[in-house]
XYZ file of C-alpha atoms in Angstrom:
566
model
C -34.268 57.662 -3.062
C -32.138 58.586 -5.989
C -34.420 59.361 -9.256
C -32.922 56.102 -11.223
C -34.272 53.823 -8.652
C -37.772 55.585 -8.734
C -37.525 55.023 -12.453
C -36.556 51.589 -12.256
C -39.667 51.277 -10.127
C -42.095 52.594 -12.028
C -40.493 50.370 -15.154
C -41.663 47.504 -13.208
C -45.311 48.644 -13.102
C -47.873 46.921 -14.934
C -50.437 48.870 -16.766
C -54.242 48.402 -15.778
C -55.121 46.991 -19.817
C -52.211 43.946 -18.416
C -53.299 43.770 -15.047
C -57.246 43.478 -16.284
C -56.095 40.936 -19.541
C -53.509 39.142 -16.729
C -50.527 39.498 -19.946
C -47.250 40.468 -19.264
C -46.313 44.111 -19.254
C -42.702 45.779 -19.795
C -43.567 48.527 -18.293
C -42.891 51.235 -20.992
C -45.312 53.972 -21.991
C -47.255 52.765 -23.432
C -46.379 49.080 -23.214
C -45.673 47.030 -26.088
C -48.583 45.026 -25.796
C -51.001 48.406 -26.109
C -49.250 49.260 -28.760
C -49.341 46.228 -30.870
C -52.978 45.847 -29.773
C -53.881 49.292 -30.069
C -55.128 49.419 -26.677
C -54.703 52.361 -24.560
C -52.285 52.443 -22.262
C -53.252 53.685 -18.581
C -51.143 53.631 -15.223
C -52.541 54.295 -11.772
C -49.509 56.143 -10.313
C -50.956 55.892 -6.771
C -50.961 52.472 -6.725
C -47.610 50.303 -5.509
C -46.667 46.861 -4.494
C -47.004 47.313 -1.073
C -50.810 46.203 0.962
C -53.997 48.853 0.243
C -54.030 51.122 2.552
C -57.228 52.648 3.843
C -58.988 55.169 1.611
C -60.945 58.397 2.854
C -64.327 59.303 1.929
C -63.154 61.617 -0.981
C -61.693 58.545 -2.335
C -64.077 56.047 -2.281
C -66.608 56.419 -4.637
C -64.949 54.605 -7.823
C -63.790 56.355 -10.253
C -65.096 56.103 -14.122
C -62.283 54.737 -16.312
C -62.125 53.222 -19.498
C -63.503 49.558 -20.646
C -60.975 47.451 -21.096
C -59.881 46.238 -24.665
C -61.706 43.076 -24.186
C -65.425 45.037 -23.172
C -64.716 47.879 -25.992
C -64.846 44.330 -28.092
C -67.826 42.998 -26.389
C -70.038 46.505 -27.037
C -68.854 46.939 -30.160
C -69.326 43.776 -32.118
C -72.478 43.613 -34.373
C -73.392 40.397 -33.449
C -76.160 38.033 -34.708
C -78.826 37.034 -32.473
C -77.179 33.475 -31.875
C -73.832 35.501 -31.647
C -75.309 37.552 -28.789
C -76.415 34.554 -27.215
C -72.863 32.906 -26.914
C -71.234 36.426 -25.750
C -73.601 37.384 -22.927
C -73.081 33.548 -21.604
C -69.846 35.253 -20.948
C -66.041 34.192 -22.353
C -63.763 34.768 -19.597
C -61.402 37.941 -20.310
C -58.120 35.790 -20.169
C -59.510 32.346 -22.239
C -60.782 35.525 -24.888
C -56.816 36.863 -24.728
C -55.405 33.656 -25.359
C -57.691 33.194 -28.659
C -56.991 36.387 -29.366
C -53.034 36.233 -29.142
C -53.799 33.141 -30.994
C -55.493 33.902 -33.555
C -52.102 36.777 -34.453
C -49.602 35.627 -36.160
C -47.505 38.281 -34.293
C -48.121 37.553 -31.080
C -47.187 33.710 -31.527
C -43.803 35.258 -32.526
C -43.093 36.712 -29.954
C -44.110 34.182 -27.166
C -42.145 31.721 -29.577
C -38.887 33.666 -28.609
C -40.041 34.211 -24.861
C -40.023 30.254 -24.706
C -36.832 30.826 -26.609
C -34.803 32.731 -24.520
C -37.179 35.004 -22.203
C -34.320 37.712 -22.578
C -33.591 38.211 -26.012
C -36.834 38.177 -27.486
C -38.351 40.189 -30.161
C -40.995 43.361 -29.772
C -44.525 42.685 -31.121
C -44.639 43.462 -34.712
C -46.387 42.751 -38.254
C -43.321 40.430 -39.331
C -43.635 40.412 -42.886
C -47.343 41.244 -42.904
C -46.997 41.816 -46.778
C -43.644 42.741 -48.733
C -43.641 46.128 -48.568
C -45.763 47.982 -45.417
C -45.992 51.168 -47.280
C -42.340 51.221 -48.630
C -43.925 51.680 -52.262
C -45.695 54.806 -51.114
C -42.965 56.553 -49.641
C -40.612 56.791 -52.697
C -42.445 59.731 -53.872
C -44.879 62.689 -53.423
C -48.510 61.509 -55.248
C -50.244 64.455 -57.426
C -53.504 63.829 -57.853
C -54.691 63.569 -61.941
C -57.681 62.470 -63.590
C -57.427 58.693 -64.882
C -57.605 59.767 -68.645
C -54.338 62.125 -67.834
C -52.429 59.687 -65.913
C -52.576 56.837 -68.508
C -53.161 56.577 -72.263
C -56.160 54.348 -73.313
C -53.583 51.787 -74.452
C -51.523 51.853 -70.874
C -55.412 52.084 -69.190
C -55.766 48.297 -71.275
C -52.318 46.706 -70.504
C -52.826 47.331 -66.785
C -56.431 46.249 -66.619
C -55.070 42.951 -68.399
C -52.995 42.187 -65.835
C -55.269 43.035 -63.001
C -57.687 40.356 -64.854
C -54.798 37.758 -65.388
C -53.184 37.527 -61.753
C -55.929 39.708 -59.114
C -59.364 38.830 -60.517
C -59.155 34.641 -60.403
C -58.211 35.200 -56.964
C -60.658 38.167 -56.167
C -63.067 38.153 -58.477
C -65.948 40.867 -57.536
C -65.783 42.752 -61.291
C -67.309 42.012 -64.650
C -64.839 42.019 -67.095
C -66.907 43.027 -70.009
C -68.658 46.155 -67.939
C -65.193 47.675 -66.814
C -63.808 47.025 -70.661
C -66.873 49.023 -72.440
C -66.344 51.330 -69.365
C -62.587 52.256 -70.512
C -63.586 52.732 -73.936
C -66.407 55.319 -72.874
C -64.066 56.803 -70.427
C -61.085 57.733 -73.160
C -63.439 58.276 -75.698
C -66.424 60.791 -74.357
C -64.291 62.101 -71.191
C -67.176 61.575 -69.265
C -66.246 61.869 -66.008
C -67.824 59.847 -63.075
C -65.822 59.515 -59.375
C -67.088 56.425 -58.207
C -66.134 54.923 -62.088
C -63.038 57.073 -62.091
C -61.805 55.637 -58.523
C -62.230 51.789 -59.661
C -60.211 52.163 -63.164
C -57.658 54.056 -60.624
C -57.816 50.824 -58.464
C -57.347 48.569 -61.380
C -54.730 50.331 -62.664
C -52.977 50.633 -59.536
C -53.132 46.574 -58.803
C -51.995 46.247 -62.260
C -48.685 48.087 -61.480
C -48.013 46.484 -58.859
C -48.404 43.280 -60.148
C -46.172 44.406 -63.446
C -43.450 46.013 -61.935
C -40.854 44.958 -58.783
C -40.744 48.931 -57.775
C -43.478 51.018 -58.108
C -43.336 54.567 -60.180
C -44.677 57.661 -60.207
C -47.892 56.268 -62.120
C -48.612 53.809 -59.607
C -48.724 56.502 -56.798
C -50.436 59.293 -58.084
C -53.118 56.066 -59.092
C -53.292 55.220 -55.488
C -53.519 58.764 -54.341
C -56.241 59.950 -57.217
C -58.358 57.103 -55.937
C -58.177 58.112 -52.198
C -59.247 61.306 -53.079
C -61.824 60.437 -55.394
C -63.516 57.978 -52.195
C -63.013 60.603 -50.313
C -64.929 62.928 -51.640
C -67.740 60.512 -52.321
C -68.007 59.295 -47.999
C -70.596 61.720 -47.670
C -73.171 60.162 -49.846
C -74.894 57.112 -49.918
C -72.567 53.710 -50.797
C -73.440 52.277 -54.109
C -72.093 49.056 -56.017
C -69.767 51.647 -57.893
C -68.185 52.968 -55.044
C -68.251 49.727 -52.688
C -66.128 48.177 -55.954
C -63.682 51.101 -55.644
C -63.262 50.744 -52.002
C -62.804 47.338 -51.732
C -60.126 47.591 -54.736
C -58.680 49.852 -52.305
C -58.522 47.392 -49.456
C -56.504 44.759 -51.688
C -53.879 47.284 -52.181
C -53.336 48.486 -49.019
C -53.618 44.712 -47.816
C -50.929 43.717 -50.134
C -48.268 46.963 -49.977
C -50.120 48.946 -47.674
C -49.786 49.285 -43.763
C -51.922 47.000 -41.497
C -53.586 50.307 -39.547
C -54.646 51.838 -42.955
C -55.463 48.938 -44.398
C -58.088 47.800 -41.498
C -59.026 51.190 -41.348
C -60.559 51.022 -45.172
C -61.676 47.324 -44.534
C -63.980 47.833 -41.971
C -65.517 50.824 -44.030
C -66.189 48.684 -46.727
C -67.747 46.299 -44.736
C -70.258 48.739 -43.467
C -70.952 50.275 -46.851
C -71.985 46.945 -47.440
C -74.684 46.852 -45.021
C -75.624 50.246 -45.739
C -75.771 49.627 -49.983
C -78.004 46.356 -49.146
C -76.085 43.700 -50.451
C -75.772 41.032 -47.244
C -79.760 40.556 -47.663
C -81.680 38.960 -50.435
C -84.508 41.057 -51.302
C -87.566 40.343 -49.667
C -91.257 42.128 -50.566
C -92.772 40.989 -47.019
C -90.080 42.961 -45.045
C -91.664 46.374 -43.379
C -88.658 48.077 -43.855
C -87.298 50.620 -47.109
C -85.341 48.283 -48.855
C -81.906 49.965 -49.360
C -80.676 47.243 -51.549
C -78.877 48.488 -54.857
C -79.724 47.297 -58.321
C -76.837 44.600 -58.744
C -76.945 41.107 -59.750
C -77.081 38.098 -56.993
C -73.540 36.719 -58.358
C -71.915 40.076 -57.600
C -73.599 41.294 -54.287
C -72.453 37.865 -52.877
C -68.714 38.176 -53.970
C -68.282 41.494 -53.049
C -69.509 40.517 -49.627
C -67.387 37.241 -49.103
C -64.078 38.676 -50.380
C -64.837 41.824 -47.930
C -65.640 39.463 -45.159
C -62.300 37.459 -45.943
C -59.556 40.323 -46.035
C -61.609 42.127 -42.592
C -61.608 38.909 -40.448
C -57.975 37.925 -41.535
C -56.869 41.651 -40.839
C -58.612 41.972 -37.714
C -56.980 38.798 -36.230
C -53.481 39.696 -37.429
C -53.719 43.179 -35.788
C -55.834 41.455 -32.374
C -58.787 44.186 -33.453
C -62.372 43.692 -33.456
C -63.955 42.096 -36.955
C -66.834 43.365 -38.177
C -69.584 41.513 -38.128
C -72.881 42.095 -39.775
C -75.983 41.061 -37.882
C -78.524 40.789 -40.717
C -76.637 39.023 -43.357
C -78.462 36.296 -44.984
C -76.484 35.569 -47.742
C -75.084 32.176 -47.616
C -74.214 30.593 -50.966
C -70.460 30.530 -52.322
C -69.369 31.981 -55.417
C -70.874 30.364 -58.753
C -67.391 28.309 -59.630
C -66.357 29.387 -63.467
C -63.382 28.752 -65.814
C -60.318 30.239 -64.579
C -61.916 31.659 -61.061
C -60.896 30.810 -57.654
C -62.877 32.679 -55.451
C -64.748 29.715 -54.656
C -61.880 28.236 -53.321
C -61.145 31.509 -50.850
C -64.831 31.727 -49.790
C -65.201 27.543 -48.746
C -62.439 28.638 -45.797
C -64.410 31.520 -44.923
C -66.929 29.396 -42.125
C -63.570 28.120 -40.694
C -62.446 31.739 -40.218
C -65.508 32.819 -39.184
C -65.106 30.529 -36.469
C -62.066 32.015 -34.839
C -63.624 34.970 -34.039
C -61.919 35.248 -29.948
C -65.563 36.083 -29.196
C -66.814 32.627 -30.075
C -66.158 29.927 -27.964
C -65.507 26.998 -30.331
C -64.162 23.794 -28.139
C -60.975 22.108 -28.639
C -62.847 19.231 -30.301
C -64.483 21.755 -33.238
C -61.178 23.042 -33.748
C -59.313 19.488 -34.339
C -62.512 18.495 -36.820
C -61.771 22.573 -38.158
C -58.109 21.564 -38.421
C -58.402 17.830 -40.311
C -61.127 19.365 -42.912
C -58.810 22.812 -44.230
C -55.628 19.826 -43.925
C -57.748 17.576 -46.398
C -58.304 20.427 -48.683
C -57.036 20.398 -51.986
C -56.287 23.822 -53.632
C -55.789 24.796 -57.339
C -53.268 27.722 -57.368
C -50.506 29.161 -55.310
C -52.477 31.911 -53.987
C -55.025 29.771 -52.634
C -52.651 27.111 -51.301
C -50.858 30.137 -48.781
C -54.552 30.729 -47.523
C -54.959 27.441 -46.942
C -51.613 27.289 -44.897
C -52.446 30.209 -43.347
C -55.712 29.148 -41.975
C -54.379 25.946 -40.889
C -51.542 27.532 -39.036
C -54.137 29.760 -37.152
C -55.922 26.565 -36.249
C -52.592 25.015 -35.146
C -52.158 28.261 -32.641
C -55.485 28.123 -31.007
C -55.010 24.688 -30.667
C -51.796 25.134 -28.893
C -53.467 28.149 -26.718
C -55.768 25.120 -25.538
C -52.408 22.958 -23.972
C -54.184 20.470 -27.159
C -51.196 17.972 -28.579
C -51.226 16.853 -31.998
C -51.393 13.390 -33.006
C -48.537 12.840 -34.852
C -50.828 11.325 -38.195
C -51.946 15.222 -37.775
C -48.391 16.817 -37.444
C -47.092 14.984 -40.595
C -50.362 16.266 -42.286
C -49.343 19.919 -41.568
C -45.614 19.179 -42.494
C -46.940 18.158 -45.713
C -49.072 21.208 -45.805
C -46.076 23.688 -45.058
C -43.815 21.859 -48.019
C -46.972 23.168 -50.067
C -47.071 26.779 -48.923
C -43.378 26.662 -49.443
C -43.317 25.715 -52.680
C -46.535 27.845 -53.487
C -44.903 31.331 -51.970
C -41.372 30.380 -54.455
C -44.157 29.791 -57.335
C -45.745 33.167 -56.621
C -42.043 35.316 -56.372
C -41.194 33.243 -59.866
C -44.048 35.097 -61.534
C -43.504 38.188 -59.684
C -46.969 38.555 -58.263
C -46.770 39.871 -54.576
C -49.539 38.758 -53.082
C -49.728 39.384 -49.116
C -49.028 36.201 -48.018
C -45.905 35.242 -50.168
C -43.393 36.243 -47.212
C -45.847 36.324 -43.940
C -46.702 32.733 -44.625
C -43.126 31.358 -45.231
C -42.174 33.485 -41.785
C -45.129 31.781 -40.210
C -44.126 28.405 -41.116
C -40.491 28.846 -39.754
C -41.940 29.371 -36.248
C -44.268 27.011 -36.123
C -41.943 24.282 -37.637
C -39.483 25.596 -34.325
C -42.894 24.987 -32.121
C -43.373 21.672 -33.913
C -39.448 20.524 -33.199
C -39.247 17.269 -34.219
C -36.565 15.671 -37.028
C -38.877 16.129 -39.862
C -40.063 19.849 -38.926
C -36.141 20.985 -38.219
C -35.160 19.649 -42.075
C -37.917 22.208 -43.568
C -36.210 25.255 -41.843
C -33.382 25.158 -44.914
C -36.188 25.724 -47.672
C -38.494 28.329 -45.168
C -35.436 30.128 -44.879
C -34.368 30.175 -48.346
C -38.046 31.063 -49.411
C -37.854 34.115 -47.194
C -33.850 34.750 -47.995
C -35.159 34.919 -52.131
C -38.122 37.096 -51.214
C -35.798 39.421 -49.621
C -33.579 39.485 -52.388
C -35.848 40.315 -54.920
C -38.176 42.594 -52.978
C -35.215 44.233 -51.044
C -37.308 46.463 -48.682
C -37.075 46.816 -44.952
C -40.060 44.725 -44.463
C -38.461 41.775 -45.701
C -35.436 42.317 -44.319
C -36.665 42.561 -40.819
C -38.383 39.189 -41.666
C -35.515 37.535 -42.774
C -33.554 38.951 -39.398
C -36.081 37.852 -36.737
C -36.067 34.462 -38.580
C -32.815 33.777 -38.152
C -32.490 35.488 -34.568
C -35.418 32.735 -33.923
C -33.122 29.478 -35.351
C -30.664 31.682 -33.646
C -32.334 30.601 -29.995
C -33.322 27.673 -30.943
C -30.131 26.195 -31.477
C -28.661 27.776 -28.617
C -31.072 25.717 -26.810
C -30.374 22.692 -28.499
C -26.342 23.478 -27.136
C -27.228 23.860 -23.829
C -29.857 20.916 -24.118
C -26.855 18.760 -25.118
C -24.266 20.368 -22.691
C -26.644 19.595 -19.704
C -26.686 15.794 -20.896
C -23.041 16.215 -21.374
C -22.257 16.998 -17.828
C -24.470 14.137 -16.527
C -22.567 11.748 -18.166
C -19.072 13.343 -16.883
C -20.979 12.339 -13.510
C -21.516 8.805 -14.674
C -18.236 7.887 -16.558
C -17.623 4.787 -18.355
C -15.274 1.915 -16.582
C -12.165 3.158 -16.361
C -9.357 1.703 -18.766
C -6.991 -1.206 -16.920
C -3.739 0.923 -17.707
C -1.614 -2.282 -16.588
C -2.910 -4.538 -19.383
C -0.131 -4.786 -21.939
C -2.133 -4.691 -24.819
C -4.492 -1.693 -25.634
C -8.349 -2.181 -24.828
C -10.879 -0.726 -27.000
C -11.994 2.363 -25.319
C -15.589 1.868 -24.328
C -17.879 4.981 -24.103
C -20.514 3.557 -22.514
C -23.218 2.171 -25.149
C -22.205 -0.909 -26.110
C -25.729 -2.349 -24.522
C -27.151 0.035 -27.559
C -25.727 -2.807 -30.074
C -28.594 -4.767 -29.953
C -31.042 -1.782 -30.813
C -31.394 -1.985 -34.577
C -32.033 -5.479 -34.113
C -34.822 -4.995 -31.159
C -36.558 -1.974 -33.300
C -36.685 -3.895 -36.004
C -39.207 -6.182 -34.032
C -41.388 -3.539 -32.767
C -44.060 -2.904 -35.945
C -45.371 0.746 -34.396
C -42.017 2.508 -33.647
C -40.948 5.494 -34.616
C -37.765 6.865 -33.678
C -38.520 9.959 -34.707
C -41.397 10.299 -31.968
C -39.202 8.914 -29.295
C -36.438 12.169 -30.199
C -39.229 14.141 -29.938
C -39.095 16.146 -26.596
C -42.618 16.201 -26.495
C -43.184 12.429 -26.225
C -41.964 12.286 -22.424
C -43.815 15.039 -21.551
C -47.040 13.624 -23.143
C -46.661 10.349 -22.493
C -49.570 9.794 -21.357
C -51.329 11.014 -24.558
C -48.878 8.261 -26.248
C -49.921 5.379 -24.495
C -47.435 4.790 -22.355
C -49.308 5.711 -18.867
């Protein structure tokens, strides 16, 4: 056996994470599925296609490997006591892959394209995950530098005014007035705190980003002086202070950071949190030291929803484990005030909550999830993409359940996508990045391909001159790559459509028309075969319910029943 057929046979072996989650495995190493998933990657090289063979005694006591992905989820979640309940019922491994490939925007891609054209088909990846995936980072080498010698007092109060213009309605976890009389102490006295120091560093950092198309040098060293700064501070307890910084940190890296990094210093905020205190109201009759810090109500509770929002929403894109806290107990949203939108962020956090792969919500709590986040009506453009975003999720797991849409429901999401649309070219117009302005436009062009009907096909032109005007105005590679794939996708899909329409052609070569009578003097009007279609217009007319677009729809013969016509 030559050594490039015993390559090309071990190419064709599935790795045990693939053969235990039953997913499709190309063989590489480590597969593209462990890497997307982060799972690791392990062959059994003494295993082959061919029957078991009989092991000896040395071999048969069984050998300790690994848990799987899908048990490493199952020990590691911090569940609630109703939580626990549901897992140990037990969610089969595969029904728990499927919500988990679900849930990621990533993985739809790519078994989009496999549908597409199972040959040309593109590797898992982030597609447009935010504009930049650490582009902004690399231009330069970051020095660290105390805040007061990075910025002048007056620089320190343009960027925190933009922070509080386009980051805070959206996010809003800081009082204003405290981190105001905090920059005037801070230039003033040069009284240096880290925890303080790392959330002006924060501020300022959002605030360049949200000024300027390309970052400079300022904005790095801001972003690096506040790593440090946290940093240095992991080794004693959280506080408020230092939860703020961290979770100014997150939004950063969420919004021009990579996913890893970016989950990475999610999940630590999240159990700062629960270390600091602030998911339980405090309670005199509890036995235990309180470890609750001295905050206000208002603030403990949006520190912890906005945490809880950017960890689940990370954790599904990325197919890692969410974490979630078993002894939270606060419940309320957000006191709505002028020119805030939190609320509106934390009323879709149940829904998300709900998506968690190691749940088992039925198909029928996901189409009443579905119609509630569709009948939602959001303020801002921000909100409105994680709105869309959420819905599309919902849309995914409903597909991973073989659930078809009613097509009241698929205009509702049509109308839906025009609005994320329009909301991601409202939030490049003002030059505010925000994560979702490309990922959600990408989204939309593959499900509007899943969705394949007349009035899902005319929205491609604006999705792909949404993402086609992103590109061109935050040129970076992520973009670019977004843009690519999105075409490669139309790309497939229309090559399907050509063959669709080639097959049909060569049935009706087998069924030709009469043939012309080439004695007749005069010359007949050539017939192509659908003159008994004359009378259609006439016959639709009479029928009150039709709708020609569901009958083009390739979907309505293969759910006919669902239709009512079985």
């Amino acid at each position: 056996m030559t050594p490039s057929t015993t390559g090309r046979k071990r190419s064709r072996l599935a790795c045990q994470t693939c053969r235990d989650l039953k997913r499709r495995c190309d063989g590489a190493r480590p597969c593209g599925t462990c890497v997307r998933f982060e799972y690791e990657c392990i062959y059994h090289e003494g295993k082959t296609r061919k029957g078991r063979r009989p092991q000896s005694l040395e071999h048969t006591a069984p050998a300790i490997k690994p848990p799987t992905p899908v048990a490493v989820r199952l020990m590691s979640a911090q569940a609630s006591p109703e939580e626990a309940a549901q897992s140990t019922s037990g969610v089969p491994p595969h029904n728990q892959a499927r919500s988990l490939e679900a849930n990621s925007g990533s993985a739809f891609v790519r078994k989009l394209a496999l549908r597409l054209d199972p040959k040309k088909n593109p590797r898992m990846h982030t597609f447009a995950w935010n504009a930049f995936l650490g582009s902004r980072q690399a231009k330069r080498i970051p020095v660290y530098h105390a805040i007061a010698e990075l910025l002048s007092l007056q620089r320190m109060q343009e960027l925190a005014t933009v922070y509080f213009q386009q980051v805070d309605p959206i996010y809003g976890f800081i009082d204003r007035h405290e981190v105001t009389r905090h920059i005037q102490l801070r230039w003033t006295t040069q009284m240096v705190q880290q925890a303080s120091d790392a959330v002006l560093c924060g501020i300022a950092a959002l605030g360049c980003l949200f000024s300027r198309v390309h970052s400079d040098q300022a904005e790095l060293d801001l972003v690096e002086s506040a790593r440090i700064l946290l940093e240095q501070s992991m080794s004693t307890p959280a506080t408020v202070t230092s939860i703020t910084a961290w979770l100014l940190r997150v939004v950063y890296l969420r919004v021009a950071g990579t996913h890893y990094e970016a989950w990475m210093a999610s999940s630590m905020v999240m159990h700062m949190i629960e270390a600091a205190g602030l998911t339980v109201e405090s309670s005199s009759e509890s036995a235990l030291p309180s470890t609750r810090q001295e905050v206000d109500s208002e603030t403990a509770r949006r520190i912890v929803l906005v945490a809880q929002h950017l960890n689940i929403w990370m954790s599904f894109d990325m197919g890692l484990t969410r974490v979630s806290l078993s002894n939270i107990s606060i419940t309320m949203l957000p006191t709505p005030r002028p020119g805030d939108y939190t609320y509106e962020i934390s009323e879709l956090l149940p829904f998300s909550i709900e998506l968690d792969p190691e749940r088992k919500p039925t198909a029928a709590e996901l189409e009443t999830a579905l119609h509630t986040v569709l009948s939602r009506a959001h303020s801002i453009p921000p909100t409105v993409l994680a709105q869309c975003n959420l819905a599309l999720c919902l849309c995914r797991r409903l597909r991973s359940l073989e659930v078809s849409l009613t097509e009241a429901v698929l205009q509702k999401i049509l109308v839906l996508t025009t609005n994320g649309i329009q909301a991601a070219q409202a939030i490049l117009a003002a030059r505010a990045p925000w994560h979702h302005m490309a990922y959600v436009p990408f989204q939309i062009v593959c499900v509007l391909l899943a969705i394949d009907t007349v009035s899902s096909i005319s929205q491609l032109r604006d999705a792909m001159q949404c993402l086609k005007d992103i590109s061109a105005v935050y040129n970076t590679k992520a973009t670019e790559d977004a843009l690519k794939t999105a075409r490669s996708l139309v790309l497939l899909h229309q090559r399907g459509k050509e063959m669709f329409a080639s097959a049909l052609s060569d049935i009706l070569k087998l069924c030709p028309a009469n043939p012309v009578d080439v004695v007749s003097e005069t010359s007949p009007t050539l017939s192509d075969g659908t003159e008994w279609m004359d009378g259609f217009p006439m016959d639709f007319s009479n029928l009150q319910y039709f709708d020609i677009e569901q009958f083009l729809n390739p979907g309505f013969f293969w759910n006919a029943g669902s239709n009512g016509m079985m």
